[in-house]
Amino acid sequence: MTTEESLRPQSLMLTFLGEQVLGRDVCVYSGSVIDVFARAGVGEQATRSTLTRMVNRGLLRRQREGRRMYFGLTEHSAEVLLDGERRMWQTGAVNRQWDGTWTLLGFSLPESWQRQRHDLRAKLAWSGFGPLFGGLWIAPGEVDVSALVTELGLASHVKVFRANADAGTDIGAMIEETWELPELADRYTAFLRRWQPWETAAPDPDDALARRLLLQTEWLRIIRSDPRLPVKHLPDDWPAEQAEKTFRGVHERLTPLADASARRLLDLVPVRPDPA
């Protein structure tokens, strides 16, 4: 089995920790991580480098037990994983509950603030916004951007409004002009092409844990790039719903074998409190 080129080892690591460590107050042995990642097509050196980088970035904590090194979550990485868990299992890929509300964010930054402008646009896109016009971005529903704006130090340069479109506005056309729908649809279609065969295939018990890791990481990457636009204004053949059914179906088939494999392969120890 080989990992998809677009699935970075750090993304796989976060998914793995979300499955095996989040909410359990445990740390996992580095050798166990290396074993599972090798089954997912990630080499030992890449896995070790990823663990080290994530410790340096405050996403992981180290805990030594004898001659073995174990890794656990930090408060920051736990928050990231909880957000991903909500997105995967609660929010979902299809927005049927849209109430007609839009969040509009306007900004005006000095011409020399190129880095701040880039950072703001990147975080807005990550939060589901699209560029309606140059300095005016829009997202479906009520999106709280206060933390985002505060983090970037741009509160005095940003204005946020809630609005409803006028009756004469062609919302479908506006969506097509504002977001890259073909690119997003292609991601869902590629996911279906890769994973639909596994709705009926018999999983290999030795590969089930790594395969579930790849499945969840790819799915989370797609839905985190999806602004969850109102489904009634999307093309009739929009593939997100079928892709979500495939994700849930394959996940259900893999999970009994993957959980049994995890119990067999993973060395876990309780988290020790940090010394005062």
GROMACS .gro file of C-alpha atoms in nm:
model
  276
    1MET     CA    1   0.000   0.000   0.000
    2THR     CA    2   0.131   0.348  -0.086
    3THR     CA    3   0.012   0.677   0.054
    4GLU     CA    4  -0.135   0.936  -0.181
    5GLU     CA    5   0.118   1.206  -0.272
    6SER     CA    6  -0.118   1.480  -0.156
    7LEU     CA    7  -0.158   1.331   0.193
    8ARG     CA    8   0.126   1.480   0.391
    9PRO     CA    9   0.276   1.279   0.679
   10GLN     CA   10   0.169   1.552   0.926
   11SER     CA   11  -0.193   1.521   0.811
   12LEU     CA   12  -0.173   1.143   0.850
   13MET     CA   13  -0.018   1.188   1.195
   14LEU     CA   14  -0.298   1.414   1.313
   15THR     CA   15  -0.558   1.168   1.186
   16PHE     CA   16  -0.379   0.880   1.354
   17LEU     CA   17  -0.361   1.064   1.687
   18GLY     CA   18  -0.724   1.170   1.658
   19GLU     CA   19  -0.820   0.804   1.623
   20GLN     CA   20  -0.594   0.654   1.887
   21VAL     CA   21  -0.506   0.921   2.144
   22LEU     CA   22  -0.765   1.202   2.150
   23GLY     CA   23  -0.975   1.195   2.467
   24ARG     CA   24  -0.792   0.896   2.616
   25ASP     CA   25  -0.507   1.063   2.813
   26VAL     CA   26  -0.250   0.829   2.663
   27CYS     CA   27   0.072   0.854   2.464
   28VAL     CA   28   0.176   0.619   2.183
   29TYR     CA   29   0.517   0.457   2.134
   30SER     CA   30   0.715   0.593   1.838
   31GLY     CA   31   0.783   0.240   1.717
   32SER     CA   32   0.411   0.173   1.693
   33VAL     CA   33   0.364   0.486   1.485
   34ILE     CA   34   0.651   0.384   1.254
   35ASP     CA   35   0.495   0.040   1.206
   36VAL     CA   36   0.149   0.174   1.115
   37PHE     CA   37   0.289   0.444   0.887
   38ALA     CA   38   0.506   0.191   0.704
   39ARG     CA   39   0.186   0.000   0.625
   40ALA     CA   40   0.045   0.327   0.486
   41GLY     CA   41   0.348   0.379   0.263
   42VAL     CA   42   0.541   0.630   0.477
   43GLY     CA   43   0.907   0.549   0.544
   44GLU     CA   44   1.065   0.541   0.889
   45GLN     CA   45   1.279   0.852   0.834
   46ALA     CA   46   0.980   1.057   0.716
   47THR     CA   47   0.778   0.941   1.017
   48ARG     CA   48   1.055   1.028   1.264
   49SER     CA   49   1.107   1.369   1.101
   50THR     CA   50   0.734   1.439   1.121
   51LEU     CA   51   0.725   1.354   1.492
   52THR     CA   52   1.020   1.585   1.559
   53ARG     CA   53   0.875   1.874   1.359
   54MET     CA   54   0.539   1.842   1.532
   55VAL     CA   55   0.706   1.851   1.874
   56ASN     CA   56   0.897   2.165   1.770
   57ARG     CA   57   0.571   2.327   1.654
   58GLY     CA   58   0.393   2.254   1.980
   59LEU     CA   59   0.162   1.993   1.826
   60LEU     CA   60   0.307   1.696   2.015
   61ARG     CA   61   0.461   1.628   2.354
   62ARG     CA   62   0.730   1.371   2.429
   63GLN     CA   63   0.725   1.130   2.721
   64ARG     CA   64   1.011   0.888   2.792
   65GLU     CA   65   0.939   0.550   2.950
   66GLY     CA   66   1.263   0.362   3.008
   67ARG     CA   67   1.440   0.344   2.673
   68ARG     CA   68   1.124   0.411   2.472
   69MET     CA   69   0.989   0.746   2.356
   70TYR     CA   70   0.615   0.807   2.352
   71PHE     CA   71   0.419   1.091   2.196
   72GLY     CA   72   0.096   1.257   2.305
   73LEU     CA   73  -0.120   1.556   2.227
   74THR     CA   74  -0.078   1.915   2.337
   75GLU     CA   75  -0.370   2.143   2.413
   76HIS     CA   76  -0.333   2.304   2.070
   77SER     CA   77  -0.331   1.977   1.875
   78ALA     CA   78  -0.629   1.849   2.075
   79GLU     CA   79  -0.826   2.159   1.969
   80VAL     CA   80  -0.731   2.100   1.604
   81LEU     CA   81  -0.839   1.737   1.626
   82LEU     CA   82  -1.170   1.815   1.797
   83ASP     CA   83  -1.249   2.058   1.516
   84GLY     CA   84  -1.172   1.790   1.260
   85GLU     CA   85  -1.383   1.536   1.445
   86ARG     CA   86  -1.682   1.771   1.446
   87ARG     CA   87  -1.633   1.844   1.077
   88MET     CA   88  -1.611   1.476   0.989
   89TRP     CA   89  -1.894   1.331   1.196
   90GLN     CA   90  -2.131   1.617   1.284
   91THR     CA   91  -2.113   1.898   1.027
   92GLY     CA   92  -2.077   1.669   0.728
   93ALA     CA   93  -2.024   1.750   0.361
   94VAL     CA   94  -2.375   1.853   0.256
   95ASN     CA   95  -2.538   2.179   0.371
   96ARG     CA   96  -2.916   2.133   0.375
   97GLN     CA   97  -2.990   2.357   0.675
   98TRP     CA   98  -2.886   2.688   0.521
   99ASP     CA   99  -3.128   2.964   0.633
  100GLY     CA  100  -3.043   3.215   0.359
  101THR     CA  101  -2.793   3.409   0.572
  102TRP     CA  102  -2.451   3.512   0.446
  103THR     CA  103  -2.150   3.645   0.635
  104LEU     CA  104  -1.980   3.932   0.452
  105LEU     CA  105  -1.631   4.044   0.544
  106GLY     CA  106  -1.480   4.358   0.394
  107PHE     CA  107  -1.120   4.464   0.443
  108SER     CA  108  -0.894   4.745   0.333
  109LEU     CA  109  -0.523   4.706   0.403
  110PRO     CA  110  -0.232   4.935   0.317
  111GLU     CA  111  -0.069   4.848  -0.014
  112SER     CA  112   0.257   4.755   0.160
  113TRP     CA  113   0.087   4.490   0.379
  114GLN     CA  114   0.129   4.208   0.129
  115ARG     CA  115   0.202   3.943   0.388
  116GLN     CA  116  -0.097   4.039   0.604
  117ARG     CA  117  -0.321   4.039   0.297
  118HIS     CA  118  -0.198   3.693   0.197
  119ASP     CA  119  -0.247   3.555   0.550
  120LEU     CA  120  -0.598   3.699   0.575
  121ARG     CA  121  -0.705   3.559   0.238
  122ALA     CA  122  -0.562   3.216   0.324
  123LYS     CA  123  -0.745   3.201   0.657
  124LEU     CA  124  -1.069   3.327   0.502
  125ALA     CA  125  -1.055   3.055   0.236
  126TRP     CA  126  -0.987   2.797   0.509
  127SER     CA  127  -1.297   2.925   0.694
  128GLY     CA  128  -1.523   2.878   0.390
  129PHE     CA  129  -1.512   3.231   0.244
  130GLY     CA  130  -1.482   3.314  -0.124
  131PRO     CA  131  -1.391   3.648  -0.289
  132LEU     CA  132  -1.712   3.816  -0.400
  133PHE     CA  133  -1.505   4.120  -0.504
  134GLY     CA  134  -1.145   4.218  -0.432
  135GLY     CA  135  -1.183   4.330  -0.070
  136LEU     CA  136  -1.524   4.174  -0.002
  137TRP     CA  137  -1.545   3.805   0.090
  138ILE     CA  138  -1.858   3.599   0.155
  139ALA     CA  139  -1.946   3.271   0.329
  140PRO     CA  140  -2.278   3.089   0.375
  141GLY     CA  141  -2.438   3.103   0.720
  142GLU     CA  142  -2.311   3.282   1.029
  143VAL     CA  143  -1.934   3.247   1.053
  144ASP     CA  144  -1.757   3.379   1.362
  145VAL     CA  145  -1.432   3.536   1.241
  146SER     CA  146  -1.349   3.732   1.556
  147ALA     CA  147  -1.069   3.495   1.663
  148LEU     CA  148  -0.924   3.490   1.312
  149VAL     CA  149  -0.918   3.870   1.285
  150THR     CA  150  -0.775   3.913   1.636
  151GLU     CA  151  -0.502   3.656   1.570
  152LEU     CA  152  -0.389   3.851   1.263
  153GLY     CA  153  -0.411   4.187   1.442
  154LEU     CA  154  -0.645   4.330   1.178
  155ALA     CA  155  -0.954   4.419   1.381
  156SER     CA  156  -0.938   4.787   1.285
  157HIS     CA  157  -0.910   4.702   0.913
  158VAL     CA  158  -1.198   4.453   0.886
  159LYS     CA  159  -1.577   4.496   0.889
  160VAL     CA  160  -1.815   4.200   0.923
  161PHE     CA  161  -2.187   4.192   0.837
  162ARG     CA  162  -2.472   3.940   0.824
  163ALA     CA  163  -2.694   3.972   0.518
  164ASN     CA  164  -2.957   3.810   0.297
  165ALA     CA  165  -2.950   3.830  -0.081
  166ASP     CA  166  -3.206   4.041  -0.264
  167ALA     CA  167  -3.484   3.842  -0.432
  168GLY     CA  168  -3.341   3.924  -0.775
  169THR     CA  169  -2.994   3.786  -0.703
  170ASP     CA  170  -2.896   3.473  -0.892
  171ILE     CA  171  -2.731   3.289  -0.604
  172GLY     CA  172  -2.629   2.991  -0.816
  173ALA     CA  173  -2.443   3.216  -1.060
  174MET     CA  174  -2.282   3.408  -0.772
  175ILE     CA  175  -2.157   3.081  -0.622
  176GLU     CA  176  -2.008   2.970  -0.954
  177GLU     CA  177  -1.828   3.303  -0.990
  178THR     CA  178  -1.696   3.307  -0.634
  179TRP     CA  179  -1.584   2.948  -0.567
  180GLU     CA  180  -1.393   2.697  -0.780
  181LEU     CA  181  -1.675   2.443  -0.800
  182PRO     CA  182  -1.521   2.221  -1.074
  183GLU     CA  183  -1.203   2.180  -0.870
  184LEU     CA  184  -1.397   2.084  -0.558
  185ALA     CA  185  -1.623   1.846  -0.753
  186ASP     CA  186  -1.313   1.680  -0.900
  187ARG     CA  187  -1.183   1.610  -0.549
  188TYR     CA  188  -1.507   1.437  -0.452
  189THR     CA  189  -1.513   1.243  -0.780
  190ALA     CA  190  -1.154   1.127  -0.733
  191PHE     CA  191  -1.240   1.017  -0.379
  192LEU     CA  192  -1.533   0.812  -0.513
  193ARG     CA  193  -1.320   0.654  -0.783
  194ARG     CA  194  -1.056   0.553  -0.528
  195TRP     CA  195  -1.279   0.432  -0.246
  196GLN     CA  196  -1.605   0.298  -0.394
  197PRO     CA  197  -1.446  -0.041  -0.471
  198TRP     CA  198  -1.382  -0.079  -0.097
  199GLU     CA  199  -1.755  -0.068  -0.023
  200THR     CA  200  -1.765  -0.432  -0.132
  201ALA     CA  201  -1.401  -0.547  -0.120
  202ALA     CA  202  -1.291  -0.774   0.163
  203PRO     CA  203  -1.037  -0.581   0.374
  204ASP     CA  204  -0.706  -0.742   0.461
  205PRO     CA  205  -0.686  -0.751   0.843
  206ASP     CA  206  -0.316  -0.656   0.831
  207ASP     CA  207  -0.389  -0.345   0.621
  208ALA     CA  208  -0.718  -0.231   0.776
  209LEU     CA  209  -0.570   0.016   1.026
  210ALA     CA  210  -0.347   0.186   0.768
  211ARG     CA  211  -0.624   0.188   0.507
  212ARG     CA  212  -0.867   0.352   0.749
  213LEU     CA  213  -0.598   0.609   0.828
  214LEU     CA  214  -0.566   0.695   0.458
  215LEU     CA  215  -0.944   0.703   0.414
  216GLN     CA  216  -1.005   0.947   0.699
  217THR     CA  217  -0.711   1.171   0.614
  218GLU     CA  218  -0.818   1.209   0.252
  219TRP     CA  219  -1.182   1.269   0.348
  220LEU     CA  220  -1.092   1.533   0.605
  221ARG     CA  221  -0.865   1.710   0.356
  222ILE     CA  222  -1.154   1.735   0.110
  223ILE     CA  223  -1.426   1.850   0.348
  224ARG     CA  224  -1.197   2.107   0.510
  225SER     CA  225  -1.154   2.266   0.167
  226ASP     CA  226  -1.532   2.264   0.111
  227PRO     CA  227  -1.713   2.589   0.208
  228ARG     CA  228  -2.035   2.387   0.254
  229LEU     CA  229  -2.236   2.589   0.007
  230PRO     CA  230  -2.615   2.545   0.018
  231VAL     CA  231  -2.693   2.226  -0.172
  232LYS     CA  232  -3.006   2.369  -0.334
  233HIS     CA  233  -2.787   2.617  -0.523
  234LEU     CA  234  -2.532   2.360  -0.641
  235PRO     CA  235  -2.543   2.154  -0.963
  236ASP     CA  236  -2.788   1.863  -0.960
  237ASP     CA  237  -2.505   1.612  -0.999
  238TRP     CA  238  -2.301   1.753  -0.709
  239PRO     CA  239  -2.095   1.451  -0.586
  240ALA     CA  240  -2.052   1.537  -0.216
  241GLU     CA  241  -2.349   1.336  -0.089
  242GLN     CA  242  -2.247   1.016  -0.266
  243ALA     CA  243  -1.886   1.065  -0.156
  244GLU     CA  244  -1.997   1.100   0.206
  245LYS     CA  245  -2.202   0.780   0.182
  246THR     CA  246  -1.897   0.601   0.045
  247PHE     CA  247  -1.675   0.740   0.322
  248ARG     CA  248  -1.913   0.624   0.595
  249GLY     CA  249  -1.970   0.285   0.434
  250VAL     CA  250  -1.601   0.205   0.387
  251HIS     CA  251  -1.519   0.336   0.734
  252GLU     CA  252  -1.782   0.106   0.884
  253ARG     CA  253  -1.641  -0.196   0.697
  254LEU     CA  254  -1.282  -0.122   0.800
  255THR     CA  255  -1.337  -0.029   1.165
  256PRO     CA  256  -1.377  -0.373   1.333
  257LEU     CA  257  -1.058  -0.502   1.172
  258ALA     CA  258  -0.875  -0.170   1.222
  259ASP     CA  259  -0.964  -0.157   1.591
  260ALA     CA  260  -0.848  -0.516   1.640
  261SER     CA  261  -0.522  -0.431   1.462
  262ALA     CA  262  -0.474  -0.123   1.682
  263ARG     CA  263  -0.512  -0.331   1.997
  264ARG     CA  264  -0.249  -0.570   1.865
  265LEU     CA  265   0.003  -0.319   1.727
  266LEU     CA  266  -0.007  -0.010   1.948
  267ASP     CA  267   0.191   0.035   2.268
  268LEU     CA  268   0.011   0.302   2.473
  269VAL     CA  269   0.094   0.443   2.817
  270PRO     CA  270  -0.097   0.689   3.041
  271VAL     CA  271  -0.004   1.055   3.016
  272ARG     CA  272   0.215   1.170   3.304
  273PRO     CA  273   0.143   1.520   3.439
  274ASP     CA  274   0.410   1.774   3.349
  275PRO     CA  275   0.639   1.845   3.646
  276ALA     CA  276   0.541   2.160   3.835
   0.00000   0.00000   0.00000
